[in-house]
Each structure stands twice: as C-alpha cells, then as structure tokens.
Amino acid sequence: MSKEKIIPYKIYLEEHEMPDSWYNVRADMKNKPAPLLNPGTLQPLTLEEMSGIFCEELCRQELDDTTPYFPIPEEIKKFYKMYRPSPLVRAYCLEEKLQTPAKIYYKFEGNNTSGSHKLNSAIAQAYYAKNQGLKGVTTETGAGQWGTALSMACAYLGLDCQVYMVKCSYEQKPFRREVMRTYGANVTPSPSDTTEVGRKILKEFPGTTGSLGCAISEAVEAATSQEGYRYVLGSVLTQVLLHQSVIGLESKAAMDKYGIKPDVIIGCAGGGSNLGGLISPFMGEKLRGEADYRIIAVEPASCPSFTRGKYVYDFCDTGKVCPLAKMYTLGSSFIPAANHAGGLRYHGMSSVLSQLYADGYMEAVSVEQTSVFKAAEEFARVEGILPAPESSHAIKVAIDEALKCKETGEEKTILFGLTGTGYFDMVAYERYNNGEMSDHIPSDEELAKGFAGIPRFPGNDI
Amino acid sequence: MSKEKIIPYKIYLEEHEMPDSWYNVRADMKNKPAPLLNPGTLQPLTLEEMSGIFCEELCRQELDDTTPYFPIPEEIKKFYKMYRPSPLVRAYCLEEKLQTPAKIYYKFEGNNTSGSHKLNSAIAQAYYAKNQGLKGVTTETGAGQWGTALSMACAYLGLDCQVYMVKCSYEQKPFRREVMRTYGANVTPSPSDTTEVGRKILKEFPGTTGSLGCAISEAVEAATSQEGYRYVLGSVLTQVLLHQSVIGLESKAAMDKYGIKPDVIIGCAGGGSNLGGLISPFMGEKLRGEADYRIIAVEPASCPSFTRGKYVYDFCDTGKVCPLAKMYTLGSSFIPAANHAGGLRYHGMSSVLSQLYADGYMEAVSVEQTSVFKAAEEFARVEGILPAPESSHAIKVAIDEALKCKETGEEKTILFGLTGTGYFDMVAYERYNNGEMSDHIPSDEELAKGFAGIPRFPGNDI
C-alpha cells in the first residue's frame, strides 16, 4: 500500500538535514559570468587588488567559478542553527482564498531579528574577517536591513562593526539604528566628518541627507584607512549569492523529502542575493540538463534593470569607486522614482543572474508598486505574515501565476521566496492604506539619461 | 546500546503532535480561584450578566473550573498551524557565554506578525464571536500588541475589529497602528467622540492623551451599544489563560519527546496570560502530586503586584466599569513609574495565578528594569533574538538562576517563556543604549495611595 505523505503547513528540516556546503552555480555555467574589471586598467581584477578591500577568503570565493561546493565552516553552521532551518511553508490559506488548483509554497526567511535573508551572508563575511585576524568590518546601509544583519553577526563573533547609514534613514528610521546599536555596532550618519570623502561632500553640500553611493564611499575609505579592517557588502557580489544558496538548498531538500517538484520558481530581484540563492540548486539541475523549471525574476516597474536595462559593463556604485561589473544595468546615475521597496532600487544586477538571463535560463517581469501592496495585504490577511515590500513583488507574481492555473485548471506547483518581514516598512504601508501611493514607470527619456552615464570603452557597446 | 538523543538547537513538534485541547488548570486546583463579582450586588457574576459583554462560549469557559480539557475547534487548529508550533529553543549559545552547567531552554512565541503570544487567545476569542454569529468585536490596546493580534485573527475570519488605542500610543506608535489597519481593523485614538464616555472625558480634559482605563471604557461601551458586537480582552481573564495553555502543552510535549524534565520554570507576569499558559501543564502535575517544579513569576520592581500587593477583591480597570476580581493587586488607581515593559504595568494579576501563589505553588521575584535591559542585550547578542522588554524579565531571572548553577556546579534544567520580540520597543532600547534609563521602586507611601482605592466591603480586608 503506498502511503502518500501529508504535506504539513510548514516543513522544517531536521538539523542533520541542513546543508553542509554552499553551492556555487557558476561551476555549472557554460558561459561564465564576466569578471569584475579594474576601472583604471579595464583588466580583470586580481586577487591582490581585491584583497585590499575584501577579506582574502571572500576574494577567493568571488573569483572561483569552477568549484561547485564550498564546505560551510562549523562556526557558521552553528550560527545558522540558531535561526535556521527556515520554514518552507505550504500556503494552504492563500490557495483556499484564491480558489486555485495550484500548490503554492514559500521559503520564509524573515524569522530572525534582521528580518530578512541578509543574515545568511553577514555571518559568513564576518566569520572570514574574524578568521583572517581582522579587528572589524565596515559597511553601508540604506534602509538598515543589511546593517542589522551584519551587526548581529559581528556581535556574535566579537568583531567591531562600523555602519555608515544614509543620513535620511538614520534620522527617519531610528528603530533600525537602535537595533544595530543594541548589537554593539557603531552607526554613523553619512555623509559624516569621519572620512575625507564625507568631509568633502559635507563642505560641498552642507544640507545633504546622503545617498547610498556616498555611504559606500565612506565605508570603503574607512575600511582601507584603518589597520585590520575590511569592507563588506550585502548583495550583488558573487560571494553573497554563494552564501545565499543555503536558501535554495534547504528549499530543495525540504521539497525532495516530500517528493515535491516545483514547476515555477519566483523571486524578487534587487541586487540578486535572494533570487540567486533561492534558485541556485534548481538552476544547477537546469544547467546540467537534469530537470526543467520556469524561473521568474520580479523587479519593480520603477527600476527595471532586467526588463529594460542594458547588458554591459558599468559601475557598481554611484560614487564610481568600486570595480566595473558586467550586468543588466540602468546606469549608475539612474535614480528610480520614490519606491518604498528600498532593497529593489539598485540600478544593476548580479553578474551571475545577468549571464543566466542573457542565456535564456530565466525570465523577468516588472510589476507596479500599488499592485504589489495589494498582493501584500491579501497575503498578510490570510497567511498571517506581514511581508516586506521587496518580498511582496514575488507574492504578486505568485498570485498571478496561481490565478492563471485557476483559469486553465492546471495543478502547478509554485515556489516563491518570502525574503523578509515589513515591520520597519510601515510608512509605505501607511501610504498604501491611505490611498496615497502611486506608480511610476520611467519614460524612455528618463532611462536614456541613466544609460548616458555608462562608461564607454571598446567592446562595451550600449 | 542506549542511543542518547542529541538535543537540537530548536525543537519543533510535528503537526500531529500539536495539542488537540487546551488545559484548564482550575480543574486540578483544590482551592478554586475566587469568582468574579458584580460590583453592584457583590454577588458572583452570572453567565447571563457576563454574556452581555462577552461571547457566550467564552463566558462558559470563564466560569468552568472543573472541566480539565477543552477541545480546540478545527478552525482554530488550522490557524495555529499557520504560525505554530513555536520552537522550544535550547540556548546553547547563552549557556556557553555564561559558562554554566545549567541547561537553558526557552519557548519562543515571537515568530508571528503580532510579535507575541497574544495571537493564541485572539484567534480563539474571534472564532467564538464569529461562531455566535456576531458582526465584530471591540477591544482596547495600549502598546498595540494585543490590538495587532486581534486584528490578524479578525482579518482571517472576516470579522469586524474595532480597536480603541490609547491616544499617546496612537500618535507615538504609528507603525503598530498601521499594522492593525493593514489587517483591516478600525483603529480609534482614545478618548474619542465615538462614545459617550469618550465625549465626556474629552469635554472634561480637552488635552488628554488617554489611558488604558479610558480605552477599556470606550471599548466596552462600543460593544454594548452596537448590535452584534462583544468586547474582548487579551489578558487577566481565565479564558485567556486557558487558550494560552497551548504554550505550556507544546513545551511539555517537546520536552517529553526528548526526555527533558525542567527543574525551574520562569515567566514574566503582567496580567498573567503568558505565565499562566506556560506553566499550566507543569502546574497540573504539581497540583496532582505527580511531579515537582520550581515555578517563578517575574515582575518589574516598579509594579510589584505579587511581591508587594494585597490579595483582595479589586476593580480590573481604572475606569471601574468591569467586575471585581480577587487577585494580588496594587489598587486600580496605582500608577507605576515610567517603565517601558508596557505589558507588565498592570496593577493586578490573574485570579488563577493569584490563588496558586497564595497557596504556595509558585514563587515571585521582582527585578529592576536596567538589569532587565542588560540581560536583554546580553541575550540578543548571543541568541540572535531581540527580546521584548516584558520577556526580558524572564531572561534576567533565567540568567541569574544559571549563574547560581555555575557557582554550585548543579546541572539544573531551566525553562523560560520568551513571549515576544522587541522590534516596536526601540524607544526603550534607545534610552538604555544612551544610559538614560533609571529604576524606580515605589515607596511604601506610594503603594499606600494605590491600596486606598481598593473597595471596602465585609470580608475584603486589605
């Protein structure tokens, strides 16, 4: 007698079933992602050049596109056990509400104090810094999610943590700031007088409330000007996607345990850390020809790097201090319209995901924010979790796909990434609740202005 | 060969291991808690009197002190599966930090959008209201935790939810307010002009920022003056402790599964909903003489109902519109000094816990808030969870007990309740981080003022 397993509302792996290694999807890519370039020489960045800014082991991970698995160090596995495995949730209540024959699953990464998946890479980056004998790390944070995650990781390892927080966020989001301070981080509003670049900007624009580009420049300067410090970054980089593969590996293990195979995999895409992590083992199977999945990246219509950007080399930061990366980009000077999904406002995209998209291994759609908040509200009311605006982009498209199944009668299995909670995004929810939220799709002229800032050199045709 | 089970960092019950019934500890109490009294007649409140304010089934639960188990309705079990079981966590990292031979466990109730255990009773109360064919429920909220939980439950069941939120909280905690609105609740700053009592207070004190007592009065008036509405309450009542028994039942099932037996059980005590829920099945065994546990209630030194209060009949609310309850009380007019553990500022205590304390089945200690925030910070940095100030009272005493074990070398097993997260309490953390927090222990004179407001009648000696 065959015994069909009842799928619970939440699938938790046992501790011994948690991944022992991160998966490096580049190892299975025929067309490797283009290397980072030194903006001065336009030559691929060397380990030596890179290791002045980043920890050595992280540089090695950044450059290695052939090793498929990187063992997760014991200390990191221990930290993971504190807040992982994260649940793979069967959205029974949402399915019932939608009256869809589709089976909807989501991997929920919000059940930790940082409120998102960012912690998965923060602990890894802090660990390698500690292991190298460093005193501390520096970083920038906009909304504060990444800064919080890094503060938590550093507090755990006893590492100094210096966060440059965009001044307007520092002032408008005092709660995020205090969480970081509670974890012992040194939080400085940027621009500040603690760095040369900060002082220069303050002199030039005395009343400025800062920008992410400026905060990056200050954090990089702080790292390179202090003995025993390095700079760390929460998205875009390939090392970050590697650490975030834990999301996908856990999802796949949980699904395999119950014999579930997703037809469609959906994730929101800002810099690509969550999406890259979620899809990695599934993409690996697809690249090796072992299985096929529809993979959908969801981005805001106000910042459509995949769907309307150029696939060229560009600066990673508005301050133009970082290396050049080949990616789908709107230009480092592109300024998206006010959109509260702060984590999805990045002008570019992970070079790994860019290459996979260019090669046709995944799709991309863009959605407007009012429809995203509508989906968020619908989800919150039946599934009980108040989602982050970023994550809600994936919810929106998952609901759309489930409703298509309702029309066609197909019993598709949908998996999406629920990257985090929206507890610190209530200003955006308030605007939505008050009917004060609007959409903005950039015109071709607006996009052209951003493209104009992309560097021109032989082979970099836009 | 005996195979000793490795205790994971987090023990999750399987769905089929979740409790099917709530446990009513009163059934095992020889000395039953004293009944609620009608303040007019000083006679025990009847089902009829009670059911004008509360749903009928909840009144029955409130009055029943003999039935040991109440089956959990299927619809509520379904909702529980959305966010439960909550994890029983082995605090390996905290143990290591403290270098204690004690084994520390905590039941973490904060992994849901309401951020606390309040949801366990909110869904039950909303369910019975819906089942009775009511249109909606009314309630008051101070800090907003209970209001949020109730909003979530009502959204799920499609029930109208009217929340009277103390005006100063409404203005100072717009995020909590917006979470409730996102779940479709109607949130009114109290005092308001929507009720007679509200209009009266506004006329008398035009600039008032409200109080919990006033919000209760408005919510009760709103419930009794609208067809198809009843009033609901998040703590103190015996029905609430019944629903919260799910915390203790899950904890015990998880411990039994691994053959763990706690020596000490610790919970913070405000109105008693969390503590009463956590200890209930353990207390049942103690009452039946099947096992012995040390049970410790932790309260703030600024509001010490157990440790310095009187065990007499008193009003449950400052507005004196509710029935009289026999409990440890500081007097309904007692105003605790500014203490950010809002949930522990209640002047009284559950009548069930009061009777158990009076009969010597549990201990109580009071702790000062700066020591509580110190413990909270220590906990957050090693266990990764930013705790609510209320929950941190239990952390403080758990750490104290673990340090005693370090001195004596005893390998005691400690279980405490981690009721919620502190994401909406960052103003208090900021004061602590800035060294601006102070302690206040009320003088005997201050307490005497509160006691003076306790009603006098034959047999109610203070």
mmCIF file of C-alpha atoms in Angstrom, chain A residues 111-382:
data_model
loop_
_atom_site.group_PDB
_atom_site.id
_atom_site.type_symbol
_atom_site.label_atom_id
_atom_site.label_comp_id
_atom_site.label_asym_id
_atom_site.label_seq_id
_atom_site.Cartn_x
_atom_site.Cartn_y
_atom_site.Cartn_z
ATOM 1 C CA ASN A 111 12.031 34.812 11.215
ATOM 2 C CA ASN A 112 15.172 36.368 12.613
ATOM 3 C CA THR A 113 15.894 39.738 14.170
ATOM 4 C CA SER A 114 17.431 41.174 10.996
ATOM 5 C CA GLY A 115 14.049 40.410 9.426
ATOM 6 C CA SER A 116 15.471 39.019 6.199
ATOM 7 C CA HIS A 117 17.784 36.592 4.440
ATOM 8 C CA LYS A 118 20.692 39.056 4.749
ATOM 9 C CA LEU A 119 21.949 37.277 7.871
ATOM 10 C CA ASN A 120 22.973 34.223 5.790
ATOM 11 C CA SER A 121 25.799 36.146 4.157
ATOM 12 C CA ALA A 122 26.504 38.545 7.039
ATOM 13 C CA ILE A 123 27.657 35.726 9.317
ATOM 14 C CA ALA A 124 29.803 34.238 6.554
ATOM 15 C CA GLN A 125 31.506 37.530 5.761
ATOM 16 C CA ALA A 126 32.044 38.349 9.443
ATOM 17 C CA TYR A 127 33.415 34.857 10.060
ATOM 18 C CA TYR A 128 36.058 35.113 7.342
ATOM 19 C CA ALA A 129 37.042 38.567 8.601
ATOM 20 C CA LYS A 130 37.465 37.200 12.121
ATOM 21 C CA ASN A 131 39.335 34.182 10.794
ATOM 22 C CA GLN A 132 41.786 36.423 8.981
ATOM 23 C CA GLY A 133 42.576 38.070 12.320
ATOM 24 C CA LEU A 134 40.867 41.353 11.452
ATOM 25 C CA LYS A 135 39.554 43.735 14.089
ATOM 26 C CA GLY A 136 36.409 44.724 12.310
ATOM 27 C CA VAL A 137 34.422 45.395 9.163
ATOM 28 C CA THR A 138 32.782 48.429 7.640
ATOM 29 C CA THR A 139 29.694 48.654 5.505
ATOM 30 C CA GLU A 140 26.942 50.976 4.362
ATOM 31 C CA THR A 141 23.241 50.552 4.891
ATOM 32 C CA GLY A 142 20.248 52.300 3.424
ATOM 33 C CA ALA A 143 17.030 51.038 4.965
ATOM 34 C CA GLY A 144 19.058 49.193 7.584
ATOM 35 C CA GLN A 145 18.354 45.510 6.907
ATOM 36 C CA TRP A 146 21.877 44.650 5.865
ATOM 37 C CA GLY A 147 23.400 46.774 8.614
ATOM 38 C CA THR A 148 21.280 44.985 11.202
ATOM 39 C CA ALA A 149 22.264 41.567 9.903
ATOM 40 C CA LEU A 150 25.942 42.479 9.955
ATOM 41 C CA SER A 151 25.684 43.918 13.481
ATOM 42 C CA MET A 152 24.170 40.672 14.704
ATOM 43 C CA ALA A 153 26.901 38.577 13.087
ATOM 44 C CA CYS A 154 29.669 40.806 14.460
ATOM 45 C CA ALA A 155 28.182 40.830 17.978
ATOM 46 C CA TYR A 156 28.156 37.042 17.921
ATOM 47 C CA LEU A 157 31.803 36.822 16.854
ATOM 48 C CA GLY A 158 33.055 39.752 18.908
ATOM 49 C CA LEU A 159 34.084 41.750 15.840
ATOM 50 C CA ASP A 160 33.905 45.535 15.565
ATOM 51 C CA CYS A 161 31.184 46.712 13.179
ATOM 52 C CA GLN A 162 31.107 50.184 11.636
ATOM 53 C CA VAL A 163 27.998 51.048 9.689
ATOM 54 C CA TYR A 164 27.595 54.136 7.528
ATOM 55 C CA MET A 165 23.864 54.737 7.384
ATOM 56 C CA VAL A 166 22.402 57.104 4.801
ATOM 57 C CA LYS A 167 21.613 60.225 6.856
ATOM 58 C CA CYS A 168 17.937 60.490 5.965
ATOM 59 C CA SER A 169 17.433 56.847 7.004
ATOM 60 C CA TYR A 170 19.445 57.429 10.163
ATOM 61 C CA GLU A 171 17.038 60.179 11.096
ATOM 62 C CA GLN A 172 13.812 58.641 9.772
ATOM 63 C CA LYS A 173 14.468 55.083 10.906
ATOM 64 C CA PRO A 174 15.741 55.473 14.462
ATOM 65 C CA PHE A 175 14.429 51.998 15.319
ATOM 66 C CA ARG A 176 16.683 50.261 12.835
ATOM 67 C CA ARG A 177 19.572 52.335 14.096
ATOM 68 C CA GLU A 178 18.870 51.340 17.701
ATOM 69 C CA VAL A 179 18.684 47.643 16.827
ATOM 70 C CA MET A 180 22.185 47.958 15.362
ATOM 71 C CA ARG A 181 23.413 49.848 18.412
ATOM 72 C CA THR A 182 21.910 47.212 20.700
ATOM 73 C CA TYR A 183 24.071 44.703 18.850
ATOM 74 C CA GLY A 184 27.063 46.906 19.573
ATOM 75 C CA ALA A 185 27.554 48.423 16.121
ATOM 76 C CA ASN A 186 28.947 51.893 15.630
ATOM 77 C CA VAL A 187 26.387 53.633 13.412
ATOM 78 C CA THR A 188 27.423 56.873 11.698
ATOM 79 C CA PRO A 189 25.062 59.042 9.655
ATOM 80 C CA SER A 190 26.516 59.520 6.187
ATOM 81 C CA PRO A 191 27.934 61.846 4.978
ATOM 82 C CA SER A 192 29.994 62.325 8.107
ATOM 83 C CA ASP A 193 33.168 64.118 9.126
ATOM 84 C CA THR A 194 34.883 60.794 9.942
ATOM 85 C CA THR A 195 36.138 60.327 6.373
ATOM 86 C CA GLU A 196 37.809 62.504 3.795
ATOM 87 C CA VAL A 197 35.122 61.854 1.205
ATOM 88 C CA GLY A 198 32.443 62.600 3.800
ATOM 89 C CA ARG A 199 34.029 65.909 4.768
ATOM 90 C CA LYS A 200 34.366 66.844 1.118
ATOM 91 C CA ILE A 201 30.718 66.156 0.404
ATOM 92 C CA LEU A 202 29.580 67.975 3.553
ATOM 93 C CA LYS A 203 31.594 71.020 2.520
ATOM 94 C CA GLU A 204 30.145 70.957 -0.981
ATOM 95 C CA PHE A 205 26.534 70.159 0.024
ATOM 96 C CA PRO A 206 26.107 71.265 3.639
ATOM 97 C CA GLY A 207 22.442 70.280 3.903
ATOM 98 C CA THR A 208 22.598 66.904 2.132
ATOM 99 C CA THR A 209 20.755 63.937 3.632
ATOM 100 C CA GLY A 210 23.138 61.497 1.967
ATOM 101 C CA SER A 211 22.887 58.677 -0.540
ATOM 102 C CA LEU A 212 23.843 55.031 -0.747
ATOM 103 C CA GLY A 213 26.628 55.909 -3.162
ATOM 104 C CA CYS A 214 28.131 58.313 -0.649
ATOM 105 C CA ALA A 215 27.784 55.828 2.228
ATOM 106 C CA ILE A 216 29.585 53.165 0.173
ATOM 107 C CA SER A 217 32.435 55.567 -0.498
ATOM 108 C CA GLU A 218 32.748 56.376 3.215
ATOM 109 C CA ALA A 219 32.620 52.710 4.244
ATOM 110 C CA VAL A 220 35.279 51.768 1.696
ATOM 111 C CA GLU A 221 37.506 54.638 2.849
ATOM 112 C CA ALA A 222 37.000 53.645 6.497
ATOM 113 C CA ALA A 223 38.000 50.066 5.694
ATOM 114 C CA THR A 224 41.094 50.921 3.716
ATOM 115 C CA SER A 225 42.317 53.649 6.065
ATOM 116 C CA GLN A 226 42.139 51.630 9.303
ATOM 117 C CA GLU A 227 44.551 48.830 10.172
ATOM 118 C CA GLY A 228 42.757 45.498 10.467
ATOM 119 C CA TYR A 229 39.512 46.434 8.733
ATOM 120 C CA ARG A 230 37.855 45.311 5.514
ATOM 121 C CA TYR A 231 34.712 46.345 3.669
ATOM 122 C CA VAL A 232 31.711 44.019 3.278
ATOM 123 C CA LEU A 233 28.664 44.187 1.007
ATOM 124 C CA GLY A 234 25.231 42.581 1.320
ATOM 125 C CA SER A 235 24.234 41.880 -2.276
ATOM 126 C CA VAL A 236 25.273 41.906 -5.960
ATOM 127 C CA LEU A 237 28.618 40.165 -5.348
ATOM 128 C CA THR A 238 29.007 36.550 -6.342
ATOM 129 C CA GLN A 239 30.245 35.558 -2.864
ATOM 130 C CA VAL A 240 26.914 36.770 -1.474
ATOM 131 C CA LEU A 241 24.954 34.586 -3.902
ATOM 132 C CA LEU A 242 27.145 31.673 -2.847
ATOM 133 C CA HIS A 243 26.243 32.113 0.852
ATOM 134 C CA GLN A 244 22.596 32.676 -0.006
ATOM 135 C CA SER A 245 22.497 29.312 -1.792
ATOM 136 C CA VAL A 246 21.588 27.951 1.641
ATOM 137 C CA ILE A 247 18.041 29.233 0.943
ATOM 138 C CA GLY A 248 17.682 27.157 -2.204
ATOM 139 C CA LEU A 249 19.481 24.121 -0.831
ATOM 140 C CA GLU A 250 17.170 23.979 2.178
ATOM 141 C CA SER A 251 14.122 24.547 -0.036
ATOM 142 C CA LYS A 252 15.122 21.750 -2.355
ATOM 143 C CA ALA A 253 15.922 19.343 0.499
ATOM 144 C CA ALA A 254 12.537 20.066 2.103
ATOM 145 C CA MET A 255 10.734 19.530 -1.207
ATOM 146 C CA ASP A 256 12.675 16.368 -2.022
ATOM 147 C CA LYS A 257 11.732 14.971 1.394
ATOM 148 C CA TYR A 258 8.076 15.129 0.411
ATOM 149 C CA GLY A 259 8.536 14.339 -3.253
ATOM 150 C CA ILE A 260 7.527 17.824 -4.365
ATOM 151 C CA LYS A 261 8.854 19.278 -7.619
ATOM 152 C CA PRO A 262 8.217 22.947 -8.367
ATOM 153 C CA ASP A 263 7.069 23.947 -11.859
ATOM 154 C CA VAL A 264 7.645 27.652 -11.349
ATOM 155 C CA ILE A 265 10.171 29.381 -9.060
ATOM 156 C CA ILE A 266 9.696 33.067 -8.330
ATOM 157 C CA GLY A 267 11.854 35.593 -6.503
ATOM 158 C CA CYS A 268 12.163 39.344 -6.211
ATOM 159 C CA ALA A 269 15.322 40.793 -7.703
ATOM 160 C CA GLY A 270 17.196 43.858 -6.463
ATOM 161 C CA GLY A 271 20.905 43.103 -6.469
ATOM 162 C CA GLY A 272 20.035 39.422 -6.808
ATOM 163 C CA SER A 273 21.130 37.939 -3.467
ATOM 164 C CA ASN A 274 17.810 36.381 -2.553
ATOM 165 C CA LEU A 275 16.829 35.267 -6.042
ATOM 166 C CA GLY A 276 20.286 33.893 -6.777
ATOM 167 C CA GLY A 277 20.262 31.969 -3.511
ATOM 168 C CA LEU A 278 16.764 30.580 -3.876
ATOM 169 C CA ILE A 279 17.132 29.306 -7.419
ATOM 170 C CA SER A 280 20.721 28.070 -7.280
ATOM 171 C CA PRO A 281 20.296 24.284 -6.865
ATOM 172 C CA PHE A 282 17.302 24.254 -9.207
ATOM 173 C CA MET A 283 19.252 26.270 -11.764
ATOM 174 C CA GLY A 284 22.120 23.811 -11.347
ATOM 175 C CA GLU A 285 19.840 20.956 -12.386
ATOM 176 C CA LYS A 286 18.563 23.015 -15.294
ATOM 177 C CA LEU A 287 22.086 23.871 -16.449
ATOM 178 C CA ARG A 288 23.113 20.218 -16.230
ATOM 179 C CA GLY A 289 20.015 19.200 -18.190
ATOM 180 C CA GLU A 290 18.654 17.105 -15.305
ATOM 181 C CA ALA A 291 15.412 18.988 -14.821
ATOM 182 C CA ASP A 292 13.485 21.944 -16.141
ATOM 183 C CA TYR A 293 11.940 24.759 -14.175
ATOM 184 C CA ARG A 294 10.360 28.067 -15.107
ATOM 185 C CA ILE A 295 12.307 30.672 -13.163
ATOM 186 C CA ILE A 296 10.949 34.196 -12.853
ATOM 187 C CA ALA A 297 12.730 37.286 -11.533
ATOM 188 C CA VAL A 298 10.372 40.030 -10.367
ATOM 189 C CA GLU A 299 11.501 43.634 -10.319
ATOM 190 C CA PRO A 300 9.723 46.939 -9.730
ATOM 191 C CA ALA A 301 8.482 48.726 -12.857
ATOM 192 C CA SER A 302 10.151 51.833 -11.436
ATOM 193 C CA CYS A 303 13.619 50.220 -11.526
ATOM 194 C CA PRO A 304 13.531 47.647 -14.339
ATOM 195 C CA SER A 305 17.168 46.556 -14.758
ATOM 196 C CA PHE A 306 16.396 43.140 -16.299
ATOM 197 C CA THR A 307 13.435 44.085 -18.429
ATOM 198 C CA ARG A 308 14.629 47.448 -19.760
ATOM 199 C CA GLY A 309 18.324 47.672 -18.872
ATOM 200 C CA LYS A 310 21.483 47.159 -20.970
ATOM 201 C CA TYR A 311 23.772 44.155 -20.537
ATOM 202 C CA VAL A 312 27.126 45.936 -20.353
ATOM 203 C CA TYR A 313 29.982 46.821 -18.001
ATOM 204 C CA ASP A 314 29.010 49.507 -15.502
ATOM 205 C CA PHE A 315 29.985 50.942 -12.145
ATOM 206 C CA CYS A 316 28.538 49.103 -9.152
ATOM 207 C CA ASP A 317 28.099 52.300 -7.135
ATOM 208 C CA THR A 318 27.011 55.835 -7.810
ATOM 209 C CA GLY A 319 30.300 57.111 -6.337
ATOM 210 C CA LYS A 320 32.197 55.113 -9.001
ATOM 211 C CA VAL A 321 34.820 53.892 -6.506
ATOM 212 C CA CYS A 322 34.078 50.185 -7.000
ATOM 213 C CA PRO A 323 35.153 47.849 -9.807
ATOM 214 C CA LEU A 324 33.204 47.563 -13.046
ATOM 215 C CA ALA A 325 30.787 44.634 -13.366
ATOM 216 C CA LYS A 326 29.088 43.280 -16.455
ATOM 217 C CA MET A 327 25.407 43.222 -15.694
ATOM 218 C CA TYR A 328 21.958 44.355 -16.699
ATOM 219 C CA THR A 329 22.053 47.981 -15.672
ATOM 220 C CA LEU A 330 20.106 51.192 -15.887
ATOM 221 C CA GLY A 331 23.313 53.180 -15.401
ATOM 222 C CA SER A 332 24.869 54.008 -12.030
ATOM 223 C CA SER A 333 23.418 57.522 -12.188
ATOM 224 C CA PHE A 334 19.847 56.267 -12.702
ATOM 225 C CA ILE A 335 17.633 57.471 -9.863
ATOM 226 C CA PRO A 336 14.419 55.467 -9.528
ATOM 227 C CA ALA A 337 11.246 57.287 -8.558
ATOM 228 C CA ALA A 338 10.223 57.072 -4.932
ATOM 229 C CA ASN A 339 9.510 53.398 -4.400
ATOM 230 C CA HIS A 340 9.378 52.016 -0.943
ATOM 231 C CA ALA A 341 10.836 48.656 -1.840
ATOM 232 C CA GLY A 342 14.221 50.126 -0.923
ATOM 233 C CA GLY A 343 16.031 46.840 -1.462
ATOM 234 C CA LEU A 344 14.957 46.695 -5.104
ATOM 235 C CA ARG A 345 16.097 50.160 -6.117
ATOM 236 C CA TYR A 346 19.550 49.098 -7.242
ATOM 237 C CA HIS A 347 20.476 50.178 -10.764
ATOM 238 C CA GLY A 348 22.249 46.927 -11.647
ATOM 239 C CA MET A 349 22.014 43.188 -11.099
ATOM 240 C CA SER A 350 24.251 40.316 -10.000
ATOM 241 C CA SER A 351 26.538 39.364 -12.873
ATOM 242 C CA VAL A 352 25.709 35.669 -12.351
ATOM 243 C CA LEU A 353 21.987 36.264 -12.767
ATOM 244 C CA SER A 354 22.654 38.652 -15.642
ATOM 245 C CA GLN A 355 24.513 35.955 -17.558
ATOM 246 C CA LEU A 356 21.817 33.353 -16.847
ATOM 247 C CA TYR A 357 19.148 35.767 -18.029
ATOM 248 C CA ALA A 358 21.126 36.655 -21.152
ATOM 249 C CA ASP A 359 21.440 32.936 -21.895
ATOM 250 C CA GLY A 360 17.683 32.406 -21.586
ATOM 251 C CA TYR A 361 17.687 30.323 -18.396
ATOM 252 C CA MET A 362 15.268 32.631 -16.638
ATOM 253 C CA GLU A 363 12.501 35.119 -17.280
ATOM 254 C CA ALA A 364 11.921 38.539 -15.790
ATOM 255 C CA VAL A 365 8.787 40.591 -15.226
ATOM 256 C CA SER A 366 8.279 44.029 -13.748
ATOM 257 C CA VAL A 367 5.332 44.984 -11.556
ATOM 258 C CA GLU A 368 3.929 48.256 -10.242
ATOM 259 C CA GLN A 369 4.037 49.005 -6.559
ATOM 260 C CA THR A 370 0.347 49.591 -5.871
ATOM 261 C CA SER A 371 -0.394 46.106 -7.230
ATOM 262 C CA VAL A 372 2.445 44.796 -5.065
ATOM 263 C CA PHE A 373 0.991 46.289 -1.879
ATOM 264 C CA LYS A 374 -2.443 44.965 -2.794
ATOM 265 C CA ALA A 375 -0.942 41.477 -3.029
ATOM 266 C CA ALA A 376 0.959 42.053 0.228
ATOM 267 C CA GLU A 377 -2.223 42.958 2.057
ATOM 268 C CA GLU A 378 -4.111 39.988 0.652
ATOM 269 C CA PHE A 379 -1.270 37.685 1.658
ATOM 270 C CA ALA A 380 -0.927 39.161 5.156
ATOM 271 C CA ARG A 381 -4.605 38.705 5.899
ATOM 272 C CA VAL A 382 -4.718 35.011 5.034
#
